[in-house]
PDB file of C-alpha atoms in Angstrom:
ATOM      1  CA  MET A   1      30.037  52.194 120.368  1.00  0.00           C
ATOM      2  CA  ALA A   2      30.973  51.013 116.902  1.00  0.00           C
ATOM      3  CA  LYS A   3      29.897  53.132 113.966  1.00  0.00           C
ATOM      4  CA  LYS A   4      26.487  52.019 112.769  1.00  0.00           C
ATOM      5  CA  SER A   5      25.778  51.332 109.126  1.00  0.00           C
ATOM      6  CA  LYS A   6      22.755  52.950 107.521  1.00  0.00           C
ATOM      7  CA  LYS A   7      20.875  49.645 107.902  1.00  0.00           C
ATOM      8  CA  GLN A   8      21.750  49.483 111.632  1.00  0.00           C
ATOM      9  CA  GLN A   9      20.650  53.084 112.154  1.00  0.00           C
ATOM     10  CA  GLN A  10      17.330  52.389 110.473  1.00  0.00           C
ATOM     11  CA  SER A  11      16.699  49.150 112.376  1.00  0.00           C
ATOM     12  CA  GLY A  12      18.037  50.437 115.705  1.00  0.00           C
ATOM     13  CA  GLY A  13      20.266  47.376 115.879  1.00  0.00           C
ATOM     14  CA  THR A  14      23.680  47.064 117.400  1.00  0.00           C
ATOM     15  CA  PRO A  15      26.573  45.240 115.717  1.00  0.00           C
ATOM     16  CA  ALA A  16      25.729  42.264 117.992  1.00  0.00           C
ATOM     17  CA  THR A  17      22.063  42.083 116.996  1.00  0.00           C
ATOM     18  CA  VAL A  18      22.942  42.621 113.342  1.00  0.00           C
ATOM     19  CA  ALA A  19      25.421  39.698 113.563  1.00  0.00           C
ATOM     20  CA  LEU A  20      22.780  37.475 115.176  1.00  0.00           C
ATOM     21  CA  THR A  21      20.197  38.387 112.549  1.00  0.00           C
ATOM     22  CA  ALA A  22      22.694  37.767 109.740  1.00  0.00           C
ATOM     23  CA  ALA A  23      23.544  34.357 111.239  1.00  0.00           C
ATOM     24  CA  GLY A  24      19.856  33.459 111.242  1.00  0.00           C
ATOM     25  CA  VAL A  25      19.918  32.127 114.800  1.00  0.00           C
ATOM     26  CA  PRO A  26      17.077  32.437 117.309  1.00  0.00           C
ATOM     27  CA  PHE A  27      17.488  35.050 120.026  1.00  0.00           C
ATOM     28  CA  THR A  28      15.373  37.282 122.232  1.00  0.00           C
ATOM     29  CA  LEU A  29      16.135  40.920 123.021  1.00  0.00           C
ATOM     30  CA  HIS A  30      15.514  42.328 126.493  1.00  0.00           C
ATOM     31  CA  SER A  31      15.744  46.053 127.132  1.00  0.00           C
ATOM     32  CA  TYR A  32      15.577  47.934 130.407  1.00  0.00           C
ATOM     33  CA  ASP A  33      16.285  51.424 131.690  1.00  0.00           C
ATOM     34  CA  HIS A  34      19.951  51.532 132.663  1.00  0.00           C
ATOM     35  CA  ASP A  35      20.687  53.239 135.975  1.00  0.00           C
ATOM     36  CA  PRO A  36      24.165  54.847 135.780  1.00  0.00           C
ATOM     37  CA  SER A  37      24.427  54.783 139.592  1.00  0.00           C
ATOM     38  CA  HIS A  38      24.037  50.983 139.834  1.00  0.00           C
ATOM     39  CA  PRO A  39      27.315  49.443 141.070  1.00  0.00           C
ATOM     40  CA  SER A  40      27.239  46.433 138.687  1.00  0.00           C
ATOM     41  CA  TYR A  41      26.095  46.388 135.055  1.00  0.00           C
ATOM     42  CA  GLY A  42      25.522  42.631 135.116  1.00  0.00           C
ATOM     43  CA  GLU A  43      23.647  42.505 138.398  1.00  0.00           C
ATOM     44  CA  GLU A  44      21.517  45.423 137.221  1.00  0.00           C
ATOM     45  CA  ALA A  45      20.624  43.460 134.069  1.00  0.00           C
ATOM     46  CA  ALA A  46      19.714  40.346 136.073  1.00  0.00           C
ATOM     47  CA  GLU A  47      17.531  42.356 138.462  1.00  0.00           C
ATOM     48  CA  ALA A  48      15.830  44.322 135.681  1.00  0.00           C
ATOM     49  CA  MET A  49      15.013  41.176 133.684  1.00  0.00           C
ATOM     50  CA  GLY A  50      14.111  39.055 136.728  1.00  0.00           C
ATOM     51  CA  VAL A  51      16.689  36.452 135.679  1.00  0.00           C
ATOM     52  CA  SER A  52      19.046  34.515 137.952  1.00  0.00           C
ATOM     53  CA  PRO A  53      22.567  36.045 137.956  1.00  0.00           C
ATOM     54  CA  ASP A  54      23.827  32.535 137.066  1.00  0.00           C
ATOM     55  CA  ARG A  55      22.150  32.913 133.642  1.00  0.00           C
ATOM     56  CA  VAL A  56      23.353  36.460 132.938  1.00  0.00           C
ATOM     57  CA  PHE A  57      26.909  36.524 131.616  1.00  0.00           C
ATOM     58  CA  LYS A  58      29.300  39.463 131.508  1.00  0.00           C
ATOM     59  CA  THR A  59      31.859  40.059 128.795  1.00  0.00           C
ATOM     60  CA  LEU A  60      35.314  40.906 130.099  1.00  0.00           C
ATOM     61  CA  VAL A  61      38.398  41.754 128.079  1.00  0.00           C
ATOM     62  CA  ALA A  62      41.759  40.586 129.379  1.00  0.00           C
ATOM     63  CA  ASP A  63      45.343  40.845 128.221  1.00  0.00           C
ATOM     64  CA  VAL A  64      46.827  37.361 127.894  1.00  0.00           C
ATOM     65  CA  ASP A  65      50.549  37.421 127.181  1.00  0.00           C
ATOM     66  CA  GLY A  66      50.237  40.752 125.328  1.00  0.00           C
ATOM     67  CA  GLY A  67      47.125  39.913 123.291  1.00  0.00           C
ATOM     68  CA  LEU A  68      43.495  40.676 124.057  1.00  0.00           C
ATOM     69  CA  THR A  69      41.106  37.839 124.884  1.00  0.00           C
ATOM     70  CA  VAL A  70      37.400  37.910 125.715  1.00  0.00           C
ATOM     71  CA  ALA A  71      36.054  36.016 128.717  1.00  0.00           C
ATOM     72  CA  VAL A  72      32.318  35.421 129.115  1.00  0.00           C
ATOM     73  CA  VAL A  73      31.454  34.528 132.718  1.00  0.00           C
ATOM     74  CA  PRO A  74      28.346  34.598 134.936  1.00  0.00           C
ATOM     75  CA  VAL A  75      27.731  37.931 136.650  1.00  0.00           C
ATOM     76  CA  ALA A  76      27.339  35.943 139.888  1.00  0.00           C
ATOM     77  CA  GLY A  77      31.025  34.999 139.727  1.00  0.00           C
ATOM     78  CA  GLN A  78      34.431  36.427 138.976  1.00  0.00           C
ATOM     79  CA  LEU A  79      36.929  35.767 136.220  1.00  0.00           C
ATOM     80  CA  ASP A  80      39.792  33.454 137.196  1.00  0.00           C
ATOM     81  CA  LEU A  81      42.664  35.053 135.278  1.00  0.00           C
ATOM     82  CA  LYS A  82      44.995  32.044 135.679  1.00  0.00           C
ATOM     83  CA  ALA A  83      42.318  29.720 134.298  1.00  0.00           C
ATOM     84  CA  LEU A  84      41.700  32.112 131.394  1.00  0.00           C
ATOM     85  CA  ALA A  85      45.392  32.185 130.485  1.00  0.00           C
ATOM     86  CA  ALA A  86      45.536  28.379 130.636  1.00  0.00           C
ATOM     87  CA  ALA A  87      42.391  28.055 128.481  1.00  0.00           C
ATOM     88  CA  VAL A  88      44.063  29.902 125.605  1.00  0.00           C
ATOM     89  CA  GLY A  89      47.528  28.416 126.088  1.00  0.00           C
ATOM     90  CA  GLY A  90      48.943  31.514 127.758  1.00  0.00           C
ATOM     91  CA  LYS A  91      51.030  32.021 130.852  1.00  0.00           C
ATOM     92  CA  ARG A  92      49.753  35.270 132.329  1.00  0.00           C
ATOM     93  CA  ALA A  93      46.528  37.264 132.181  1.00  0.00           C
ATOM     94  CA  ALA A  94      45.452  40.633 133.538  1.00  0.00           C
ATOM     95  CA  MET A  95      42.390  42.748 132.939  1.00  0.00           C
ATOM     96  CA  ALA A  96      42.804  44.887 129.825  1.00  0.00           C
ATOM     97  CA  ASP A  97      42.896  48.657 129.949  1.00  0.00           C
ATOM     98  CA  PRO A  98      39.222  49.729 129.653  1.00  0.00           C
ATOM     99  CA  ALA A  99      39.959  52.307 126.942  1.00  0.00           C
ATOM    100  CA  LEU A 100      41.815  49.690 124.875  1.00  0.00           C
ATOM    101  CA  ALA A 101      38.953  47.212 125.346  1.00  0.00           C
ATOM    102  CA  GLU A 102      36.458  49.824 124.141  1.00  0.00           C
ATOM    103  CA  ARG A 103      38.580  50.832 121.134  1.00  0.00           C
ATOM    104  CA  THR A 104      39.226  47.248 120.100  1.00  0.00           C
ATOM    105  CA  THR A 105      35.678  45.918 120.498  1.00  0.00           C
ATOM    106  CA  GLY A 106      33.831  49.040 119.395  1.00  0.00           C
ATOM    107  CA  TYR A 107      31.630  48.929 122.487  1.00  0.00           C
ATOM    108  CA  VAL A 108      31.524  50.912 125.734  1.00  0.00           C
ATOM    109  CA  ARG A 109      32.264  49.349 129.111  1.00  0.00           C
ATOM    110  CA  GLY A 110      29.107  47.824 130.516  1.00  0.00           C
ATOM    111  CA  GLY A 111      27.882  47.228 126.977  1.00  0.00           C
ATOM    112  CA  ILE A 112      30.667  45.081 125.516  1.00  0.00           C
ATOM    113  CA  SER A 113      29.206  42.111 123.674  1.00  0.00           C
ATOM    114  CA  PRO A 114      31.136  39.033 122.595  1.00  0.00           C
ATOM    115  CA  LEU A 115      29.296  39.364 119.260  1.00  0.00           C
ATOM    116  CA  GLY A 116      29.806  41.920 116.498  1.00  0.00           C
ATOM    117  CA  GLN A 117      33.083  43.267 117.810  1.00  0.00           C
ATOM    118  CA  ARG A 118      35.106  45.661 115.672  1.00  0.00           C
ATOM    119  CA  LYS A 119      38.035  43.221 115.863  1.00  0.00           C
ATOM    120  CA  LYS A 120      37.164  39.591 116.529  1.00  0.00           C
ATOM    121  CA  LEU A 121      39.066  38.486 119.595  1.00  0.00           C
ATOM    122  CA  PRO A 122      39.742  34.973 120.931  1.00  0.00           C
ATOM    123  CA  THR A 123      36.830  34.124 123.222  1.00  0.00           C
ATOM    124  CA  VAL A 124      36.486  31.823 126.217  1.00  0.00           C
ATOM    125  CA  LEU A 125      32.999  30.955 127.470  1.00  0.00           C
ATOM    126  CA  ASP A 126      32.725  29.638 131.014  1.00  0.00           C
ATOM    127  CA  GLU A 127      31.569  26.040 130.774  1.00  0.00           C
ATOM    128  CA  SER A 128      28.805  26.686 133.325  1.00  0.00           C
ATOM    129  CA  ALA A 129      26.870  28.293 130.466  1.00  0.00           C
ATOM    130  CA  LEU A 130      26.122  24.825 129.113  1.00  0.00           C
ATOM    131  CA  SER A 131      24.045  24.004 132.195  1.00  0.00           C
ATOM    132  CA  HIS A 132      21.401  26.488 130.978  1.00  0.00           C
ATOM    133  CA  THR A 133      19.031  26.253 128.015  1.00  0.00           C
ATOM    134  CA  THR A 134      19.598  29.966 127.348  1.00  0.00           C
ATOM    135  CA  ILE A 135      21.866  32.650 128.755  1.00  0.00           C
ATOM    136  CA  CYS A 136      21.778  36.444 128.544  1.00  0.00           C
ATOM    137  CA  ILE A 137      24.689  38.550 127.323  1.00  0.00           C
ATOM    138  CA  SER A 138      25.106  42.192 126.418  1.00  0.00           C
ATOM    139  CA  ALA A 139      23.548  43.062 123.092  1.00  0.00           C
ATOM    140  CA  GLY A 140      26.034  45.882 122.599  1.00  0.00           C
ATOM    141  CA  ARG A 141      24.833  48.705 124.780  1.00  0.00           C
ATOM    142  CA  ARG A 142      23.938  49.317 128.396  1.00  0.00           C
ATOM    143  CA  GLY A 143      20.303  48.426 129.020  1.00  0.00           C
ATOM    144  CA  LEU A 144      20.083  45.888 126.190  1.00  0.00           C
ATOM    145  CA  GLU A 145      20.600  42.144 126.615  1.00  0.00           C
ATOM    146  CA  VAL A 146      20.255  39.270 124.199  1.00  0.00           C
ATOM    147  CA  GLU A 147      19.094  35.815 125.272  1.00  0.00           C
ATOM    148  CA  LEU A 148      20.334  32.852 123.247  1.00  0.00           C
ATOM    149  CA  ALA A 149      21.465  29.252 123.555  1.00  0.00           C
ATOM    150  CA  PRO A 150      25.013  28.961 124.944  1.00  0.00           C
ATOM    151  CA  ASP A 151      26.082  26.555 122.196  1.00  0.00           C
ATOM    152  CA  THR A 152      24.943  29.138 119.625  1.00  0.00           C
ATOM    153  CA  LEU A 153      27.098  31.785 121.311  1.00  0.00           C
ATOM    154  CA  ALA A 154      30.064  29.410 121.422  1.00  0.00           C
ATOM    155  CA  LYS A 155      29.695  28.613 117.727  1.00  0.00           C
ATOM    156  CA  LEU A 156      29.305  32.243 116.603  1.00  0.00           C
ATOM    157  CA  THR A 157      32.342  33.407 118.594  1.00  0.00           C
ATOM    158  CA  SER A 158      34.449  30.260 118.008  1.00  0.00           C
ATOM    159  CA  ALA A 159      34.727  30.174 121.796  1.00  0.00           C
ATOM    160  CA  VAL A 160      36.780  27.788 123.842  1.00  0.00           C
ATOM    161  CA  LEU A 161      34.686  26.290 126.643  1.00  0.00           C
ATOM    162  CA  ALA A 162      36.569  26.178 129.945  1.00  0.00           C
ATOM    163  CA  PRO A 163      36.042  26.664 133.682  1.00  0.00           C
ATOM    164  CA  VAL A 164      37.186  30.297 133.898  1.00  0.00           C
ATOM    165  CA  ALA A 165      34.749  31.592 136.540  1.00  0.00           C
ATOM    166  CA  ARG A 166      34.946  31.290 140.292  1.00  0.00           C
ATOM    167  CA  ALA A 167      32.411  32.109 142.986  1.00  0.00           C
TER     168      ALA A 167
END
């Protein structure tokens, strides 16, 4: 997890929630008890919140032509690496090394948020997000999700919208 400022430590916020608060956008926090034995962080979040897995989005970090890129896709689907590469004008994509993803974003696996990252990375949001009024994404730690409008997420992350998820 990224180092917390004194203000973050006092408020209990994560870099993601601090960024949302600073941007002055509406959002709702959802917390739940994380079960380390659950096989899927995203499915666990959907189950715990009672939300359709189509509305809960996971944040994945991929290496596209030697540079890191963030993909935000529904937990009900999988990332299409070819589509991700094409969305950012690249030729080849592969999942990033988890340790590198954690170091670069400042978050731990299962808690990586597209918001408040240590180093802002190019972001691609699956276009299916726009079919929902709100979506849920990691708020920066396991067991904490933030619900917000998908267009708000796209704006805050300067995301490209593209069909990068597959069933």
